[in-house]
Amino acid sequence: MIIQRIEIDNFRSYYKSNAFELENGLNLIIGSNGDGKTTFYEALEWLFRTDGTNKMDSKFISKKRIEELFANESDDVRVAMTYEHKGVIKTLEKMFHFTKSFDGEVSTSNYTFSLIEQNGVERVVREGIRFDYDLPSEIRKYTMFKGESDLDVFQNSNALKMLVETFSDVKDFEAYFSFMEYATKKAEQARDNAQKLDSKNTQKIKSLKMTIDHESNMLSDIEREIKNKENEAVNFDSLLKSIEQSKEASKLLIAVNRRIETLSQKRAQTQARINENYTINLLDNMWILMGFGEIAEEYSAKINEVDKKRRKLEQSYIAAASADKVIKKMQTDFVPLPVHIPGQKIMQEMLDEEVCKICGRPAPKHSDAWEFMLHRLEEYRDSLKVDIDDEIEPYYKYNYVVELQKRDTTLNDNLSEITKLRHKIQEAIAFNNRLHDDVKKIDANLNLEYEQKKRILAQTDGLTEEQLLANYENISNWMDQKNRAETRIDVLKRQRAQHRVALEKAQEDLSKLAEGTSAAIYAKTALIIRQISDAFKTAKETNKKRLLHAIEDESNIFLEKLNSNDFKGTIRILEKANGQGEAVLMNNDNTRIFNPNTALRTTYLMSVLFAIGKLSGERDKSEFPLIFDAPTSSFTDAKESEFFNVISKLNKQVVIVTKSFLKESATGDVVLDQAKVDEISGRVFRIEKKKPFDDKKLGTIQTIISQIK
């Protein structure tokens, strides 16, 4: 969108018809106090409102125009903007009629708000609210800024949420979350209904459902408490920062913060190295078998005995069935090895090399021994096939004994190492104990630093002794409560992780019980939907982080241009625990610059705005102008000239209303500094009060416009 022309008729000090012809680049509107700068900005604010408020307000009407009207005479208040958007010329126009009565009262009527599209010779008039299609209301908040204090787009509590929803795709996920939650509940309900028919596992199903309900409720309670504690921590942190920010020159406080940050990082790293999953190691790493070699040998003997009986019974059963499709077994007086021993690869290797690697005897090709091995290999391959026409039911439906035998093989292969685990276990416990001692030492140092910080924060300049004492108590209390909240958050997050594992385990076990039943398809569906839902949540978070990083990158590019010959730092977009956002400056050592000077603050916040504007343009395939009212009031003359010079070279339409480039003449009048204006590339307007005027009578004030360049 490129603004071509702005017209203001009878709006406050803009008497009768007035127009600004703008260009695509920098447009400066220069005026002194009371010349109509703020009125220009407010006229556009009124024009851009599409929510139906502030339709006709008598305060908008030019006092000068009212006073010169005769009784029963009328005129219009009108603000219009002609702009080009995606190749189409349009005019947004808002106006109302006002009439002066015989007793001098003013009435308003005939409010209109229209959007006029000029398409060749055709002129189409639409409702003004359709302007939202060209410059959406959620983007307008990132295009107009009144004063330096208004530049921080993150000062509103919901700014980050709206920014993310506007410029990323995360809002598209919300509908999916609701549907996934609904679909998961329906699938689980269908699974539960189907499992009611499973009388064999009724008690297990009931127990698992109770576990799922319990863990779900626990997670809900924990999430709620985490949110509350995060809000507490943020609130206390804000209180503490408000005191920190009042002490711009406090090097001691900065040093303490750095030490606290270093110690906190070291503590987190040390804590993360502690691994006390002893219960898991007892089973997964077979610590439980330490010193129990004899028991392992007895276990192995029993498994072999059971396996031998199983194979003997299976052999007898197959022989009795004598079906044509069954591979004939060799009639022997002994129980043969399981069909999978030796394995398929070893058996093929013995055939290729014509030798039995079990007994070590040669087995020439096509000899009885060679044919026996070939038969065994074919028998094993046939056992892997599923024959749906086979009418003989297997003697053993499940392979539990085979699984136990495989586990026994693993145990025996590693038994010599397992029984020597005592030293490793002792080392692991000693290592964790050393880490706990390190954490305690770090905590002691942290407490000392926190005490030092309390003392520094309490020594605020300009306060009485009583106020200092009261402030110290407040700081101490805030610090303690913030620390307690953060400590509680750490505990809750660990509990949340444990309950999530328990919930997932119960859900997995419940799904396994459904296998082989009519509930299987519903259980599988519920699992898939839950996984898809988790994927959406991950994608949502990834989209948000990608957007924030993009804003950071673009902001720092603009900051490099706006502050090329001065200290600038690095812009970071932070997300607070309660979901709010903040644009901050960071030093090269990754510490925050709490109190940048006003000019630096203005330039880095404007850099963020330029970055958001660029991203909005990329998203909507259209650039949007930025409109500022007095954004550089704190700049020095040299800084101001440099700033506007850089802005004029950006490939973006910017409208800035300012009192810069004015100076006092020898006669005491405020005049334009033409030399400085000539250094600026762009369109420049001068607005000023028409002289003469009565400084006691508002009806004599009229803003006149002059295009300087």
XYZ file of C-alpha atoms in Angstrom, residues 25-686:
662
model
C 9.666 7.062 0.698
C 10.244 9.489 3.548
C 7.570 12.157 4.074
C 8.285 14.775 6.745
C 5.556 17.029 8.134
C 7.367 19.682 10.172
C 5.615 21.937 12.635
C 6.122 23.671 15.944
C 3.974 23.297 19.041
C 0.307 24.012 18.309
C 0.777 24.037 14.518
C -1.388 20.961 13.882
C 1.000 17.996 14.065
C -1.073 15.999 16.540
C -4.279 17.011 14.743
C -2.931 15.519 11.510
C -2.199 12.245 13.317
C -5.599 12.187 15.045
C -7.382 12.863 11.753
C -5.837 9.693 10.337
C -6.700 7.786 13.524
C -10.350 8.810 13.067
C -10.291 7.905 9.379
C -8.815 4.457 10.041
C -11.377 3.434 12.678
C -13.606 0.720 11.222
C -15.325 -0.374 14.441
C -18.181 2.149 14.197
C -17.022 4.362 17.105
C -16.348 8.128 17.041
C -18.630 8.649 14.072
C -19.622 12.307 14.550
C -18.021 14.361 17.284
C -18.504 18.111 17.447
C -14.963 18.381 18.879
C -13.659 17.468 15.411
C -15.222 20.547 13.772
C -13.063 23.550 12.911
C -13.895 26.388 15.351
C -12.949 28.951 12.746
C -15.370 27.448 10.226
C -18.208 27.327 12.785
C -17.743 30.985 13.741
C -17.903 32.234 10.152
C -21.093 30.315 9.288
C -24.402 32.135 9.313
C -27.464 30.687 10.968
C -28.774 27.557 9.236
C -25.647 27.310 7.114
C -23.830 23.956 6.790
C -20.533 22.417 5.812
C -18.710 19.082 6.107
C -15.944 17.585 8.183
C -14.048 15.299 5.867
C -10.853 13.237 6.003
C -9.836 11.227 2.945
C -6.834 9.171 1.890
C -6.097 8.155 -1.685
C -3.802 5.169 -1.948
C -2.630 2.504 -4.371
C -2.959 -1.105 -3.255
C -2.055 -4.053 -5.460
C -2.432 -2.013 -8.617
C -5.800 -0.467 -7.727
C -6.319 3.216 -6.844
C -8.703 3.663 -3.920
C -9.931 6.516 -1.731
C -10.981 5.979 1.866
C -13.309 8.784 2.921
C -15.033 9.571 6.207
C -17.256 12.637 6.626
C -20.268 14.120 8.344
C -22.430 17.202 7.912
C -22.656 19.991 10.504
C -25.165 22.839 10.700
C -25.161 26.014 12.765
C -28.531 26.921 14.296
C -29.985 30.392 14.968
C -28.897 30.205 18.604
C -25.324 29.282 17.637
C -25.582 25.579 18.481
C -24.040 23.061 16.090
C -25.763 19.822 15.075
C -24.259 16.915 13.134
C -25.813 14.579 10.556
C -25.311 12.492 7.425
C -22.304 10.452 8.559
C -20.738 8.461 5.719
C -17.794 6.113 5.583
C -16.918 4.854 2.140
C -14.168 3.211 0.114
C -14.104 4.347 -3.499
C -12.315 2.183 -6.053
C -11.261 3.745 -9.329
C -11.010 1.037 -11.974
C -10.375 2.814 -15.250
C -13.415 4.983 -15.944
C -15.524 2.912 -13.546
C -15.993 4.282 -10.022
C -17.243 1.796 -7.436
C -18.351 2.970 -3.972
C -18.199 0.442 -1.145
C -18.547 0.453 2.631
C -15.518 1.985 4.353
C -15.218 -1.041 6.619
C -13.839 -2.881 3.583
C -10.614 -0.965 4.238
C -9.861 -3.811 6.654
C -9.174 -6.011 3.621
C -6.374 -3.666 2.491
C -4.939 -2.708 5.893
C -6.283 -5.199 8.474
C -6.973 -3.825 11.939
C -4.518 -6.280 13.485
C -1.758 -4.834 11.258
C -2.769 -1.169 11.726
C -1.536 -1.326 15.322
C 1.939 -1.894 13.852
C 1.732 1.076 11.447
C 0.762 4.120 13.567
C 2.687 5.350 16.626
C 2.162 8.433 18.745
C 5.284 9.648 20.514
C 8.345 7.726 21.664
C 6.474 5.971 24.466
C 4.142 4.339 21.937
C 6.931 2.662 19.958
C 7.135 -0.470 22.139
C 4.596 -2.776 20.521
C 5.080 -5.331 23.300
C 3.878 -3.057 26.104
C 0.378 -4.537 25.859
C -0.014 -7.864 27.656
C -1.459 -9.661 24.618
C 0.888 -8.079 22.049
C 3.043 -11.176 21.504
C 0.013 -13.428 21.138
C -1.560 -11.093 18.560
C 1.760 -10.683 16.735
C 2.237 -14.440 16.476
C -1.363 -15.002 15.377
C -1.130 -12.219 12.786
C 2.207 -13.014 11.169
C 2.577 -16.773 11.634
C 0.399 -19.798 10.995
C -0.138 -20.805 14.627
C -3.750 -19.641 14.724
C -4.505 -22.196 12.000
C -3.646 -24.910 14.501
C -6.310 -23.967 17.068
C -9.164 -25.513 15.108
C -7.137 -28.702 14.729
C -6.474 -28.838 18.487
C -10.205 -28.741 19.243
C -10.954 -31.349 16.626
C -8.119 -33.610 17.762
C -9.282 -33.406 21.354
C -12.823 -34.260 20.279
C -11.659 -37.070 17.963
C -9.383 -38.565 20.628
C -12.192 -38.628 23.179
C -14.547 -40.274 20.696
C -11.955 -42.893 19.701
C -11.152 -43.665 23.326
C -14.853 -43.871 24.133
C -15.361 -46.305 21.255
C -12.367 -48.315 22.450
C -13.745 -48.406 25.995
C -17.175 -49.528 24.789
C -15.613 -52.294 22.746
C -13.409 -53.397 25.631
C -16.438 -53.892 27.859
C -16.980 -57.125 25.941
C -13.525 -58.361 26.962
C -14.465 -60.284 30.110
C -11.013 -61.854 30.352
C -9.231 -58.535 31.005
C -12.021 -56.660 32.779
C -10.061 -56.082 35.967
C -6.871 -54.973 34.134
C -8.870 -52.588 31.948
C -10.601 -51.101 34.979
C -7.300 -50.643 36.791
C -5.631 -48.986 33.790
C -8.573 -46.608 33.295
C -8.340 -45.583 36.927
C -4.626 -44.926 36.427
C -5.286 -42.867 33.277
C -7.952 -40.773 35.042
C -5.683 -40.238 38.035
C -2.645 -39.235 35.967
C -4.747 -36.964 33.741
C -6.182 -35.168 36.763
C -2.734 -34.847 38.305
C -1.339 -33.364 35.083
C -4.220 -30.899 34.898
C -3.607 -29.759 38.472
C 0.145 -29.482 37.873
C -0.297 -27.452 34.665
C -2.623 -25.075 36.496
C -0.181 -24.625 39.361
C 2.763 -24.142 36.962
C 0.868 -21.352 35.203
C 0.082 -19.650 38.518
C 3.672 -19.914 39.728
C 5.006 -18.616 36.400
C 2.731 -15.576 36.704
C 3.975 -15.051 40.258
C 7.602 -15.257 39.150
C 7.014 -12.796 36.284
C 5.197 -10.332 38.540
C 7.931 -10.366 41.170
C 10.568 -10.164 38.448
C 8.840 -7.065 37.047
C 8.834 -5.443 40.491
C 12.531 -6.163 40.894
C 13.330 -4.892 37.383
C 11.460 -1.662 38.066
C 13.963 -1.014 40.846
C 16.892 -2.143 38.718
C 15.848 0.217 35.931
C 15.801 3.156 38.346
C 19.522 2.662 38.877
C 20.945 3.145 35.436
C 24.524 3.607 36.592
C 24.608 0.684 39.039
C 27.680 -1.275 37.986
C 27.510 -3.295 41.166
C 24.043 -4.546 40.344
C 25.062 -5.521 36.826
C 28.091 -7.405 38.186
C 25.906 -9.254 40.705
C 23.409 -10.169 37.983
C 26.199 -11.568 35.841
C 27.517 -13.682 38.706
C 24.027 -14.938 39.510
C 23.452 -15.841 35.860
C 26.784 -17.677 35.671
C 26.133 -19.568 38.898
C 22.571 -20.396 37.836
C 23.798 -21.803 34.529
C 26.489 -23.811 36.321
C 23.903 -25.135 38.787
C 21.546 -26.156 35.978
C 24.372 -27.908 34.135
C 25.498 -29.732 37.286
C 21.938 -30.711 38.202
C 21.383 -32.043 34.669
C 24.383 -34.385 35.038
C 22.868 -36.131 38.076
C 21.401 -39.447 36.967
C 19.705 -41.321 39.783
C 17.499 -43.641 37.753
C 18.586 -46.523 39.944
C 15.259 -48.325 39.666
C 15.460 -48.314 35.869
C 19.090 -49.492 35.961
C 18.127 -52.428 38.207
C 16.181 -53.933 35.316
C 17.272 -52.277 32.057
C 20.990 -52.531 32.866
C 20.496 -55.749 34.896
C 22.042 -54.314 38.065
C 19.656 -56.564 39.969
C 21.712 -59.614 38.868
C 24.885 -58.372 40.511
C 26.264 -61.294 42.585
C 23.489 -63.677 41.543
C 25.349 -65.874 39.065
C 24.005 -69.122 40.563
C 20.427 -67.886 40.258
C 21.084 -66.965 36.623
C 22.429 -70.474 35.961
C 19.384 -72.058 37.592
C 17.145 -69.774 35.524
C 18.978 -70.920 32.371
C 18.568 -74.606 33.291
C 14.849 -74.217 33.877
C 14.343 -72.351 30.621
C 16.201 -75.062 28.688
C 14.121 -77.769 30.370
C 10.857 -76.002 29.567
C 11.968 -75.381 25.999
C 12.896 -79.037 25.556
C 9.498 -80.176 26.834
C 7.796 -77.666 24.554
C 9.623 -78.962 21.471
C 8.915 -82.573 22.389
C 5.208 -81.929 22.814
C 5.114 -79.951 19.581
C 6.898 -82.771 17.704
C 4.455 -85.357 19.008
C 1.509 -83.136 18.102
C 2.730 -82.606 14.512
C 3.457 -86.292 14.053
C -0.049 -87.158 15.257
C -1.684 -84.619 12.964
C 0.085 -86.139 9.893
C -1.284 -83.503 7.568
C -0.039 -83.377 3.973
C 0.897 -79.719 4.200
C 3.106 -80.161 7.232
C 6.794 -80.672 6.530
C 7.678 -84.216 7.597
C 9.931 -84.336 10.600
C 12.719 -86.840 10.959
C 11.693 -89.561 13.359
C 14.246 -89.542 16.117
C 14.462 -90.657 19.706
C 15.702 -87.254 20.801
C 14.115 -83.812 20.852
C 15.602 -81.745 18.007
C 16.908 -78.230 18.456
C 14.476 -75.393 17.870
C 14.033 -74.656 14.198
C 15.710 -71.212 14.568
C 18.955 -72.706 15.996
C 21.433 -72.294 14.336
C 20.250 -69.106 12.651
C 19.458 -68.762 8.975
C 22.728 -66.982 8.080
C 24.900 -69.551 9.907
C 23.042 -72.455 8.286
C 23.541 -70.931 4.808
C 27.216 -70.363 5.598
C 27.659 -74.097 6.532
C 25.980 -75.151 3.280
C 28.203 -72.832 1.225
C 31.396 -74.037 2.944
C 30.230 -77.721 3.073
C 31.075 -78.197 6.714
C 29.061 -78.593 9.935
C 30.296 -75.852 12.235
C 28.522 -77.422 15.196
C 30.383 -80.759 15.170
C 33.281 -79.668 12.909
C 32.871 -82.551 10.404
C 32.878 -82.023 6.629
C 29.545 -82.157 4.774
C 30.187 -82.446 1.014
C 27.499 -81.108 -1.244
C 24.557 -83.575 -1.689
C 25.880 -85.843 1.086
C 23.424 -86.968 3.799
C 24.816 -84.402 6.229
C 24.627 -81.631 3.634
C 21.050 -82.613 2.665
C 20.088 -82.653 6.378
C 21.345 -79.087 6.803
C 19.536 -77.999 3.641
C 16.350 -79.578 4.987
C 16.753 -77.708 8.277
C 17.212 -74.393 6.442
C 14.105 -74.972 4.319
C 12.168 -76.009 7.406
C 13.093 -72.741 9.120
C 12.128 -70.637 6.070
C 8.793 -72.461 5.860
C 8.179 -71.715 9.519
C 8.356 -67.991 8.702
C 5.570 -68.250 6.142
C 1.939 -67.723 7.040
C -0.291 -70.301 5.286
C -3.892 -69.189 5.505
C -5.028 -72.543 4.062
C -3.271 -74.542 6.799
C -6.010 -76.373 8.669
C -3.743 -77.532 11.473
C -3.853 -75.207 14.443
C -0.409 -74.650 15.994
C 0.138 -76.483 19.245
C 1.484 -73.298 20.820
C -0.289 -70.119 19.829
C 2.337 -67.833 21.394
C 6.137 -67.932 21.529
C 6.679 -66.948 25.131
C 9.141 -69.781 25.751
C 11.137 -68.743 22.681
C 11.270 -65.176 23.997
C 12.477 -66.426 27.374
C 15.102 -68.555 25.669
C 16.386 -65.542 23.692
C 16.588 -63.562 26.905
C 18.476 -66.463 28.492
C 20.978 -66.407 25.636
C 21.556 -62.682 26.160
C 21.982 -63.222 29.882
C 24.538 -65.980 29.462
C 26.481 -63.987 26.872
C 26.793 -61.056 29.286
C 26.785 -62.866 32.621
C 30.480 -62.456 33.270
C 30.151 -58.675 32.928
C 26.880 -58.463 34.835
C 28.294 -60.163 37.897
C 31.131 -57.617 38.019
C 28.881 -54.566 38.194
C 29.500 -53.795 41.853
C 32.378 -51.419 41.100
C 30.420 -49.593 38.377
C 27.416 -49.151 40.667
C 29.560 -47.787 43.445
C 31.199 -45.351 41.022
C 27.809 -44.164 39.732
C 26.508 -43.513 43.265
C 29.729 -41.762 44.325
C 29.628 -39.591 41.170
C 26.048 -38.493 41.889
C 26.955 -37.717 45.504
C 29.822 -35.500 44.338
C 27.466 -33.643 42.014
C 25.002 -33.110 44.884
C 27.829 -31.611 46.938
C 28.715 -29.300 44.027
C 25.089 -28.146 43.774
C 25.046 -27.349 47.507
C 28.230 -25.265 47.155
C 26.766 -23.380 44.179
C 23.531 -22.772 46.131
C 25.562 -21.332 49.007
C 27.338 -18.942 46.606
C 24.022 -18.040 44.968
C 22.519 -17.173 48.353
C 25.462 -14.867 49.035
C 24.971 -13.148 45.666
C 21.225 -12.792 46.248
C 21.906 -11.194 49.628
C 24.340 -8.803 47.962
C 21.715 -7.964 45.335
C 19.145 -7.233 48.039
C 21.521 -4.779 49.674
C 22.268 -3.025 46.375
C 18.607 -2.772 45.395
C 17.746 -1.286 48.767
C 20.180 1.616 48.275
C 18.041 3.649 45.907
C 18.955 7.344 45.671
C 16.525 10.020 46.831
C 14.681 7.953 49.446
C 14.435 8.661 53.156
C 15.762 6.231 55.732
C 12.236 4.961 56.448
C 11.576 4.441 52.747
C 14.887 2.659 52.345
C 14.056 0.300 55.201
C 10.595 -0.376 53.811
C 12.023 -0.869 50.326
C 14.602 -3.315 51.639
C 11.851 -5.370 53.254
C 9.885 -5.329 50.006
C 12.909 -6.346 47.939
C 13.751 -9.133 50.348
C 10.171 -10.383 50.278
C 9.918 -10.129 46.477
C 13.204 -11.924 46.018
C 12.214 -14.698 48.410
C 8.805 -15.151 46.813
C 10.287 -15.101 43.297
C 12.859 -17.736 44.305
C 10.197 -19.869 45.958
C 8.010 -19.645 42.869
C 10.883 -20.623 40.553
C 11.928 -23.493 42.833
C 8.361 -24.736 42.905
C 8.171 -24.509 39.104
C 11.258 -26.753 38.805
C 9.663 -29.325 41.135
C 6.349 -29.192 39.283
C 8.007 -29.654 35.900
C 9.804 -32.773 37.136
C 6.523 -34.091 38.527
C 4.810 -33.285 35.235
C 7.394 -35.309 33.308
C 6.912 -38.300 35.648
C 3.126 -38.191 35.400
C 3.304 -37.893 31.613
C 5.430 -41.035 31.477
C 2.970 -42.865 33.754
C 0.004 -41.689 31.678
C 1.613 -42.729 28.380
C 2.517 -46.116 29.883
C -1.052 -46.724 31.061
C -2.467 -45.651 27.689
C -0.008 -47.925 25.905
C -0.883 -50.882 28.162
C -4.594 -50.270 27.609
C -4.035 -50.260 23.854
C -2.085 -53.521 24.091
C -5.013 -55.183 25.895
C -7.159 -54.233 22.927
C -4.931 -56.183 20.515
C -6.714 -59.125 19.045
C -10.132 -57.775 20.057
C -12.758 -55.637 18.371
C -11.382 -52.648 20.287
C -8.015 -52.820 18.513
C -8.931 -50.507 15.655
C -10.319 -47.898 18.052
C -7.246 -48.090 20.290
C -4.957 -47.681 17.299
C -7.042 -44.767 16.026
C -6.893 -43.012 19.408
C -3.119 -43.482 19.513
C -2.637 -42.085 16.004
C -4.860 -39.060 16.708
C -2.966 -38.366 19.930
C 0.339 -38.515 18.040
C -1.002 -36.150 15.373
C -2.166 -33.753 18.104
C 1.320 -33.789 19.662
C 2.812 -33.102 16.235
C 0.532 -30.072 15.799
C 1.600 -28.714 19.188
C 5.253 -29.104 18.243
C 4.647 -27.443 14.873
C 2.838 -24.539 16.561
C 5.762 -23.888 18.880
C 8.221 -24.179 15.970
C 6.233 -21.635 13.925
C 6.231 -19.184 16.819
C 9.985 -19.483 17.387
C 10.650 -19.131 13.662
C 8.654 -15.882 13.577
C 10.436 -14.408 16.606
C 13.833 -15.279 15.146
C 12.834 -13.694 11.833
C 11.806 -10.475 13.626
C 15.119 -10.491 15.512
C 17.173 -10.954 12.349
C 15.365 -8.220 10.410
C 15.381 -5.857 13.415
C 19.143 -6.101 13.780
C 19.610 -5.389 10.079
C 17.591 -2.171 10.445
C 19.355 -1.286 13.717
C 22.705 -1.573 11.938
C 21.510 1.044 9.457
C 19.798 3.383 11.944
C 22.672 3.349 14.441
C 25.634 2.794 12.150
C 28.021 5.204 13.913
C 27.038 4.513 17.505
C 26.740 1.703 20.036
C 23.789 -0.490 19.155
C 23.873 -3.865 20.935
C 21.777 -6.791 19.660
C 17.986 -6.947 19.622
C 16.340 -10.020 21.102
C 12.632 -10.845 21.266
C 11.997 -12.627 24.565
C 8.961 -14.648 25.561
C 8.159 -14.438 29.255
C 6.839 -17.337 31.321
C 3.296 -15.937 31.230
C 3.267 -15.700 27.426
C 3.979 -11.967 27.180
C 6.741 -10.668 24.950
C 9.494 -8.095 25.237
C 11.948 -6.526 22.810
C 15.262 -6.005 24.599
C 18.857 -5.046 23.866
C 21.635 -7.498 24.689
C 25.363 -6.955 25.142
C 27.930 -9.155 23.397
C 28.275 -11.265 26.569
C 24.543 -12.071 26.376
C 23.644 -9.812 29.305
C 20.681 -7.499 29.031
C 21.086 -3.725 28.695
C 18.356 -2.561 31.041
C 18.574 1.193 30.555
C 19.672 2.225 27.047
C 19.639 5.959 26.471
C 16.414 7.316 25.022
C 17.771 7.736 21.481
C 19.069 4.135 21.419
C 15.767 2.888 22.818
C 13.879 4.739 20.080
C 16.083 3.396 17.288
C 15.957 -0.217 18.426
C 12.178 -0.130 18.941
C 11.719 1.485 15.508
C 13.951 -1.237 14.059
C 11.524 -3.803 15.465
C 8.647 -1.913 13.825
C 10.418 -1.815 10.462
C 11.075 -5.549 10.768
C 7.412 -6.280 11.527
C 6.408 -4.081 8.613
C 8.701 -5.982 6.270
C 7.356 -9.341 7.462
C 3.783 -8.150 7.019
C 4.647 -7.089 3.498
C 6.141 -10.484 2.713
C 3.079 -12.219 4.153
C 0.466 -10.091 2.369
C 2.579 -9.361 -0.738
C 2.166 -5.665 0.008
C 4.201 -3.137 2.003
C 2.391 -0.944 4.509
C 3.376 2.633 5.406
C 4.561 3.594 8.884
C 3.161 6.781 10.440
C 4.905 8.390 13.436
C 4.041 11.386 15.563
C 7.153 12.942 17.177
C 9.265 9.784 17.462
C 12.620 11.601 17.841
C 11.943 14.292 20.441
C 14.861 13.066 22.588
C 17.444 13.052 19.758
C 20.304 15.485 19.510
C 20.466 17.616 16.346
C 23.329 15.532 14.920
C 21.634 12.243 15.770
C 18.366 13.489 14.312
C 19.908 14.441 10.978
C 21.688 11.107 10.750
C 18.501 9.242 11.649
C 16.308 10.941 9.025
C 19.026 10.543 6.419
C 19.030 6.775 6.974
C 15.219 6.585 7.001
C 15.060 8.398 3.672
C 17.204 5.675 2.075
C 15.027 2.781 3.237
C 12.823 1.243 0.599
C 9.656 1.987 2.560
C 7.020 4.702 2.811
C 7.330 6.484 6.151
C 5.310 9.496 7.301
C 6.842 11.339 10.256
C 5.231 14.313 11.962
C 7.952 16.184 13.827
C 9.124 19.522 15.189
C 12.673 18.787 14.044
C 14.499 20.959 11.482
C 13.226 24.142 13.139
C 15.419 26.861 14.635
C 15.023 30.249 16.208
C 15.806 33.218 13.992
C 17.552 36.401 15.039
C 14.168 38.052 15.565
C 13.011 35.243 17.859
C 10.706 33.576 15.309
C 10.706 29.835 14.725
C 11.866 29.190 11.153
C 12.831 26.196 9.041
C 16.483 25.102 9.038
C 16.712 24.893 5.263
C 20.302 23.629 5.238
C 19.370 20.541 7.231
C 16.236 19.978 5.148
C 18.318 20.017 1.982
C 20.376 17.116 3.348
C 17.270 14.922 3.539
C 16.028 12.927 0.589
C 12.232 12.848 0.566
C 9.048 14.922 0.548
C 8.955 17.718 3.148
C 5.956 19.788 4.287
C 5.872 22.744 6.642
